[in-house]
mmCIF file of N, CA and C in Angstrom:
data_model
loop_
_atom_site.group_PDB
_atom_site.id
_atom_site.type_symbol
_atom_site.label_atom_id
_atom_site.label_comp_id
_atom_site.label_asym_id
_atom_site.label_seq_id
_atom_site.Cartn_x
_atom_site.Cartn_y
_atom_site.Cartn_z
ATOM 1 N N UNK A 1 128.167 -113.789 78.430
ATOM 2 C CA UNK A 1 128.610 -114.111 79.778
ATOM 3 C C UNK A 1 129.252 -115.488 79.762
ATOM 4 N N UNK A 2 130.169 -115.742 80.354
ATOM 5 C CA UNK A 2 130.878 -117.047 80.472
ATOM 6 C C UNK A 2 130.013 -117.757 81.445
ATOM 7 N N UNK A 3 130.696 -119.116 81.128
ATOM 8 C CA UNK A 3 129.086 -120.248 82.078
ATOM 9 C C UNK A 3 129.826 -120.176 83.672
ATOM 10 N N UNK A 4 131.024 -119.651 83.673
ATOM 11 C CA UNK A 4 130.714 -119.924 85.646
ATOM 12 C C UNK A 4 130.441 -118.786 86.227
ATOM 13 N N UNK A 5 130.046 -117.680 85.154
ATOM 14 C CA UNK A 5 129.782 -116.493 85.752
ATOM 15 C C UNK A 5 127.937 -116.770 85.812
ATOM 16 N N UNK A 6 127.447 -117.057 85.195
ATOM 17 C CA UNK A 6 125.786 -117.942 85.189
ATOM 18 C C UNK A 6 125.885 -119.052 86.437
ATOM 19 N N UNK A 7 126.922 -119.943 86.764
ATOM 20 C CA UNK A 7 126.744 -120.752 87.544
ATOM 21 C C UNK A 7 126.856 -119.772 89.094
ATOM 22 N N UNK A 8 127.725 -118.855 88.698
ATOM 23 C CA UNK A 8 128.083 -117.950 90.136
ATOM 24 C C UNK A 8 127.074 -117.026 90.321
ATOM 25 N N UNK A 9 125.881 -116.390 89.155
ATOM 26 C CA UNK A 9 125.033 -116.045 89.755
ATOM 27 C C UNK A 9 124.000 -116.925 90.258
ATOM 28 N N UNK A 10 123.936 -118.212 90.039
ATOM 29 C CA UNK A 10 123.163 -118.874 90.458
ATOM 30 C C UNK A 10 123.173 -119.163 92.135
ATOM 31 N N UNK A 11 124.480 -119.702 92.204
ATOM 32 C CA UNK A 11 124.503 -119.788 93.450
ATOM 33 C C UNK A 11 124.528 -118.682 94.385
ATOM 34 N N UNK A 12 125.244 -117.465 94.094
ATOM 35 C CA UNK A 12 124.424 -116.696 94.687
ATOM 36 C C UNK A 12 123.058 -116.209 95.117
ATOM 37 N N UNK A 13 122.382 -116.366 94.017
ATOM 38 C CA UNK A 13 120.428 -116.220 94.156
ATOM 39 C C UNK A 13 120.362 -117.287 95.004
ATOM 40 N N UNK A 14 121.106 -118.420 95.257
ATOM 41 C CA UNK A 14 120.281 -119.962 95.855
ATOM 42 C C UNK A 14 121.044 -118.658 97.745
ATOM 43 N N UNK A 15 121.874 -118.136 97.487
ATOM 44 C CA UNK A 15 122.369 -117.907 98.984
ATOM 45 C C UNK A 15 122.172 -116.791 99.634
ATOM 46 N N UNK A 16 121.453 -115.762 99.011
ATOM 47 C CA UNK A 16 121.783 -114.481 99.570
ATOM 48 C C UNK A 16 120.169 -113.700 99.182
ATOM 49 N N UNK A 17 119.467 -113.586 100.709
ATOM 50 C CA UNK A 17 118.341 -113.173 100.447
ATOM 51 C C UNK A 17 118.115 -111.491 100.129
ATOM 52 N N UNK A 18 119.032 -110.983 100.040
ATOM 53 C CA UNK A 18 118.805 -109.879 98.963
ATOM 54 C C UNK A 18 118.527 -109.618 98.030
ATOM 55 N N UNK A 19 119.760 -110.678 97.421
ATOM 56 C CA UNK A 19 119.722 -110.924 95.629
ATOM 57 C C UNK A 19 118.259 -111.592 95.231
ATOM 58 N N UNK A 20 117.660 -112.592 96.151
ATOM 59 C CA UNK A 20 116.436 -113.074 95.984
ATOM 60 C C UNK A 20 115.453 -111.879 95.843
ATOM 61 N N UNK A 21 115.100 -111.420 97.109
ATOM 62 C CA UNK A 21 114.177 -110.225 96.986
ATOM 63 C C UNK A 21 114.217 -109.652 95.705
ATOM 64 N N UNK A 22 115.424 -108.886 95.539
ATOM 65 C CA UNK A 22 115.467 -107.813 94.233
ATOM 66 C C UNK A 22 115.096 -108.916 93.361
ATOM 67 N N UNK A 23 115.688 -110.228 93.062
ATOM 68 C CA UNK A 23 115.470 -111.181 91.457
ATOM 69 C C UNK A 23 113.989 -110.813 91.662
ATOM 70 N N UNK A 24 112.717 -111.370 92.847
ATOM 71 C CA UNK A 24 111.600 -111.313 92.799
ATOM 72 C C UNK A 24 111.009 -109.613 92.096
ATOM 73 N N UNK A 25 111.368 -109.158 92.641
ATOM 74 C CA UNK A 25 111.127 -107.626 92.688
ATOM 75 C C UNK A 25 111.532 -106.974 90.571
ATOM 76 N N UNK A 26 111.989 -107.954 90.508
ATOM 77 C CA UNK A 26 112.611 -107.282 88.750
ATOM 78 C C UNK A 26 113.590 -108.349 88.517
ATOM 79 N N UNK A 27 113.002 -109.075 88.240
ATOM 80 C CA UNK A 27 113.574 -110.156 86.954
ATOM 81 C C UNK A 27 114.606 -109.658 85.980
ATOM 82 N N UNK A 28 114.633 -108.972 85.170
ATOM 83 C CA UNK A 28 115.086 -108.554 84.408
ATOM 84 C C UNK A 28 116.513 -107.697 84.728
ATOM 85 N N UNK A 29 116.145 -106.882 85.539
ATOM 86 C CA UNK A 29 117.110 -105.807 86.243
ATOM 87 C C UNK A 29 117.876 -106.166 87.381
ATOM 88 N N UNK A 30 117.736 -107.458 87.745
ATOM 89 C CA UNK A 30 118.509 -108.449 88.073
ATOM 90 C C UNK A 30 119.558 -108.977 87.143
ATOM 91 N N UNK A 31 119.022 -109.682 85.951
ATOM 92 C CA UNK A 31 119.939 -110.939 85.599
ATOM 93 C C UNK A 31 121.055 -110.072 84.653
ATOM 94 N N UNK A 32 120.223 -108.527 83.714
ATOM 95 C CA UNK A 32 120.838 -107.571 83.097
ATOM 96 C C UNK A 32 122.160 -107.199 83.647
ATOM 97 N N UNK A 33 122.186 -106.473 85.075
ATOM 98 C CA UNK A 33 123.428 -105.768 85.914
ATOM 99 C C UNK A 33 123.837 -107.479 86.291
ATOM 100 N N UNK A 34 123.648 -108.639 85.783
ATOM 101 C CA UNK A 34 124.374 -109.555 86.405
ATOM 102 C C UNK A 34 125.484 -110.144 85.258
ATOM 103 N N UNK A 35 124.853 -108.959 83.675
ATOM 104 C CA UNK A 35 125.673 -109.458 82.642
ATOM 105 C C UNK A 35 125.049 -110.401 82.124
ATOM 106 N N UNK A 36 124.104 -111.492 82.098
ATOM 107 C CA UNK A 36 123.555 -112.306 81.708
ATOM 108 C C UNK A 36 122.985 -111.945 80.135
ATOM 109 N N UNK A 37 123.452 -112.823 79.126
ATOM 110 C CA UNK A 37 122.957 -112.431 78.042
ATOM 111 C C UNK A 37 121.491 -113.480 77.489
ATOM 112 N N UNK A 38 121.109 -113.173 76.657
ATOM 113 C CA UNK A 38 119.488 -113.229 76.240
ATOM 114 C C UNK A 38 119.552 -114.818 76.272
ATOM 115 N N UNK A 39 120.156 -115.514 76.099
ATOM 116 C CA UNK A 39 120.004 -116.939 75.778
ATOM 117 C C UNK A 39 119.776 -117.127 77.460
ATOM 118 N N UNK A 40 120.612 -117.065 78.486
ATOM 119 C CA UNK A 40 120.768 -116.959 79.653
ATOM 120 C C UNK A 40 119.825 -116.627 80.317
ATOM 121 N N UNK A 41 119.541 -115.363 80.789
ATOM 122 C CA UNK A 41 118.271 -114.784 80.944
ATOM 123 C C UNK A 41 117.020 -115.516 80.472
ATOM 124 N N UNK A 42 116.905 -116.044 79.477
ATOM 125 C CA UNK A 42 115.523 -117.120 78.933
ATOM 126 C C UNK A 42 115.854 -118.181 79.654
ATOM 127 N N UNK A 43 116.264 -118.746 80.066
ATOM 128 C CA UNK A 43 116.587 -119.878 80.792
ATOM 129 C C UNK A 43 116.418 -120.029 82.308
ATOM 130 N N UNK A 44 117.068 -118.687 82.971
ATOM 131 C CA UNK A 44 116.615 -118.700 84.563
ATOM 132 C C UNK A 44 115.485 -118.127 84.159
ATOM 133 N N UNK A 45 114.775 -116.811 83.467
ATOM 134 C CA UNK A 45 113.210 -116.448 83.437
ATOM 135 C C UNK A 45 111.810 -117.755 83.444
ATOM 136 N N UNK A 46 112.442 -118.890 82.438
ATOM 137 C CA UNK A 46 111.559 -119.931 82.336
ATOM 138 C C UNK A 46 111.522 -120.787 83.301
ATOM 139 N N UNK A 47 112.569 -120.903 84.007
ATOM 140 C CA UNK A 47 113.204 -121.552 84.653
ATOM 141 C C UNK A 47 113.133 -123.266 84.428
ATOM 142 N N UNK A 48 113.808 -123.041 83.089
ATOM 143 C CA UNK A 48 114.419 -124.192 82.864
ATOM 144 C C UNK A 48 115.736 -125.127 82.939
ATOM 145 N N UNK A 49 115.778 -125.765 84.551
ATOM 146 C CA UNK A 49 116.573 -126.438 85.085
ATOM 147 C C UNK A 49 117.288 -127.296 84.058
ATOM 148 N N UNK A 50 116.613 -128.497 83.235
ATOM 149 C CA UNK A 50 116.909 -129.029 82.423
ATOM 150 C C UNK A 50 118.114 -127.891 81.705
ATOM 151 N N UNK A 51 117.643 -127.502 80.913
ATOM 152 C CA UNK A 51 118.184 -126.586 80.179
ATOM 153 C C UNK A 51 119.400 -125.934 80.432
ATOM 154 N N UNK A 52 119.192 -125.031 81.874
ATOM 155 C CA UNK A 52 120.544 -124.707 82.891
ATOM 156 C C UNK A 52 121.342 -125.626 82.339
ATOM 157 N N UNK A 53 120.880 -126.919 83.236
ATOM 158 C CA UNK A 53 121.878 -127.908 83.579
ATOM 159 C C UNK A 53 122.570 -128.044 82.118
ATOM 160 N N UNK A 54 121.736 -128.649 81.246
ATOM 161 C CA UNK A 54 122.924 -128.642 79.812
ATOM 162 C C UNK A 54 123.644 -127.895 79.595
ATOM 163 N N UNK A 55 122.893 -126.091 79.492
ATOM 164 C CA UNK A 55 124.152 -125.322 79.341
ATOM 165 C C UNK A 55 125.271 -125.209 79.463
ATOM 166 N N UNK A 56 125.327 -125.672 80.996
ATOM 167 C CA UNK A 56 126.636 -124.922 81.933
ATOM 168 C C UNK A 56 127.357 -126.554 81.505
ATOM 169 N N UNK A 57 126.599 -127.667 81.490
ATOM 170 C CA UNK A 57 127.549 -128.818 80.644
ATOM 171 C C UNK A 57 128.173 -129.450 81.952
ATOM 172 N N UNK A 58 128.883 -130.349 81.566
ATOM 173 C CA UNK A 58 129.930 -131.738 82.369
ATOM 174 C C UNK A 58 130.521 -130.881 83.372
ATOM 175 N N UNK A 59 131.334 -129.572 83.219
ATOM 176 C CA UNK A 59 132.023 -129.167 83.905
ATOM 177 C C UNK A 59 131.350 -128.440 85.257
ATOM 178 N N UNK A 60 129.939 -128.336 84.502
ATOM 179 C CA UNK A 60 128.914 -127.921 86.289
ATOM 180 C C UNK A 60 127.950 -129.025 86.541
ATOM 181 N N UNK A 61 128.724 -130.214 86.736
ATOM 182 C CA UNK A 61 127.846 -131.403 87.091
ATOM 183 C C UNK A 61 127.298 -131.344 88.430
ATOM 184 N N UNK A 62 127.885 -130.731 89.213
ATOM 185 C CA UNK A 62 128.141 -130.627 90.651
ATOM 186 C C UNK A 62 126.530 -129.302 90.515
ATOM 187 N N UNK A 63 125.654 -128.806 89.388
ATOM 188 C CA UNK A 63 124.989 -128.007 89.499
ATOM 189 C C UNK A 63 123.881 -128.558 89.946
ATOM 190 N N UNK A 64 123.651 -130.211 89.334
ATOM 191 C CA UNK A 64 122.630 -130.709 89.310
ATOM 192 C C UNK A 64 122.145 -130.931 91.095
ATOM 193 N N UNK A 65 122.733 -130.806 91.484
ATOM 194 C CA UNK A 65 122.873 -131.082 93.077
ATOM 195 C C UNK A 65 121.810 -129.339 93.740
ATOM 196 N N UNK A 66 121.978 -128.897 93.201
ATOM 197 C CA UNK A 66 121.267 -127.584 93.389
ATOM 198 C C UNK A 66 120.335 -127.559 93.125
ATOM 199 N N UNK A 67 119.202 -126.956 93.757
ATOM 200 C CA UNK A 67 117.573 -126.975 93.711
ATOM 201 C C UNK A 67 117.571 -125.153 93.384
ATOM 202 N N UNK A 68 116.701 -125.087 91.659
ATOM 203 C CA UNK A 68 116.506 -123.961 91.499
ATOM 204 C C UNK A 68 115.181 -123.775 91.584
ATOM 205 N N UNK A 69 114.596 -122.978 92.147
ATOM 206 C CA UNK A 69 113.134 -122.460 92.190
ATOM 207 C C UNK A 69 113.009 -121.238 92.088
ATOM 208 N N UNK A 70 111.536 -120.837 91.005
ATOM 209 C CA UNK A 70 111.794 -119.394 90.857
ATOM 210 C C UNK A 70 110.215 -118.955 91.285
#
């Protein structure tokens, strides 16, 4: 998966209480149909912000501004 397609599901989960419900409801069968590959997926599952944040790198600085909670 490319990183603004990870940053675009992110912000979606931060906006749309559907996508929340279902993420709660199946983790997995969420981030899967979202394309998210295994490195990815370990990262929102742990939910390691730190981590996010490096991933997506300089060009999603503007991520750090976002509060992820899982």
């Amino acid at each position: 998966m490319a990183l603004q397609d990870l940053h675009a599901f992110l912000v979606a989960l931060s906006k749309h209480a559907d996508l929340q419900a279902a993420f709660k409801s199946n983790k997995d069968k969420v981030m899967t149909e979202a394309n998210l590959d295994a490195n990815e997926q370990n990262l929102v599952r742990t939910g390691n912000v730190d981590g996010i944040r490096k991933y997506l790198g300089d060009e999603y600085a503007k991520a750090s501004a976002i509060k992820v909670t899982f």
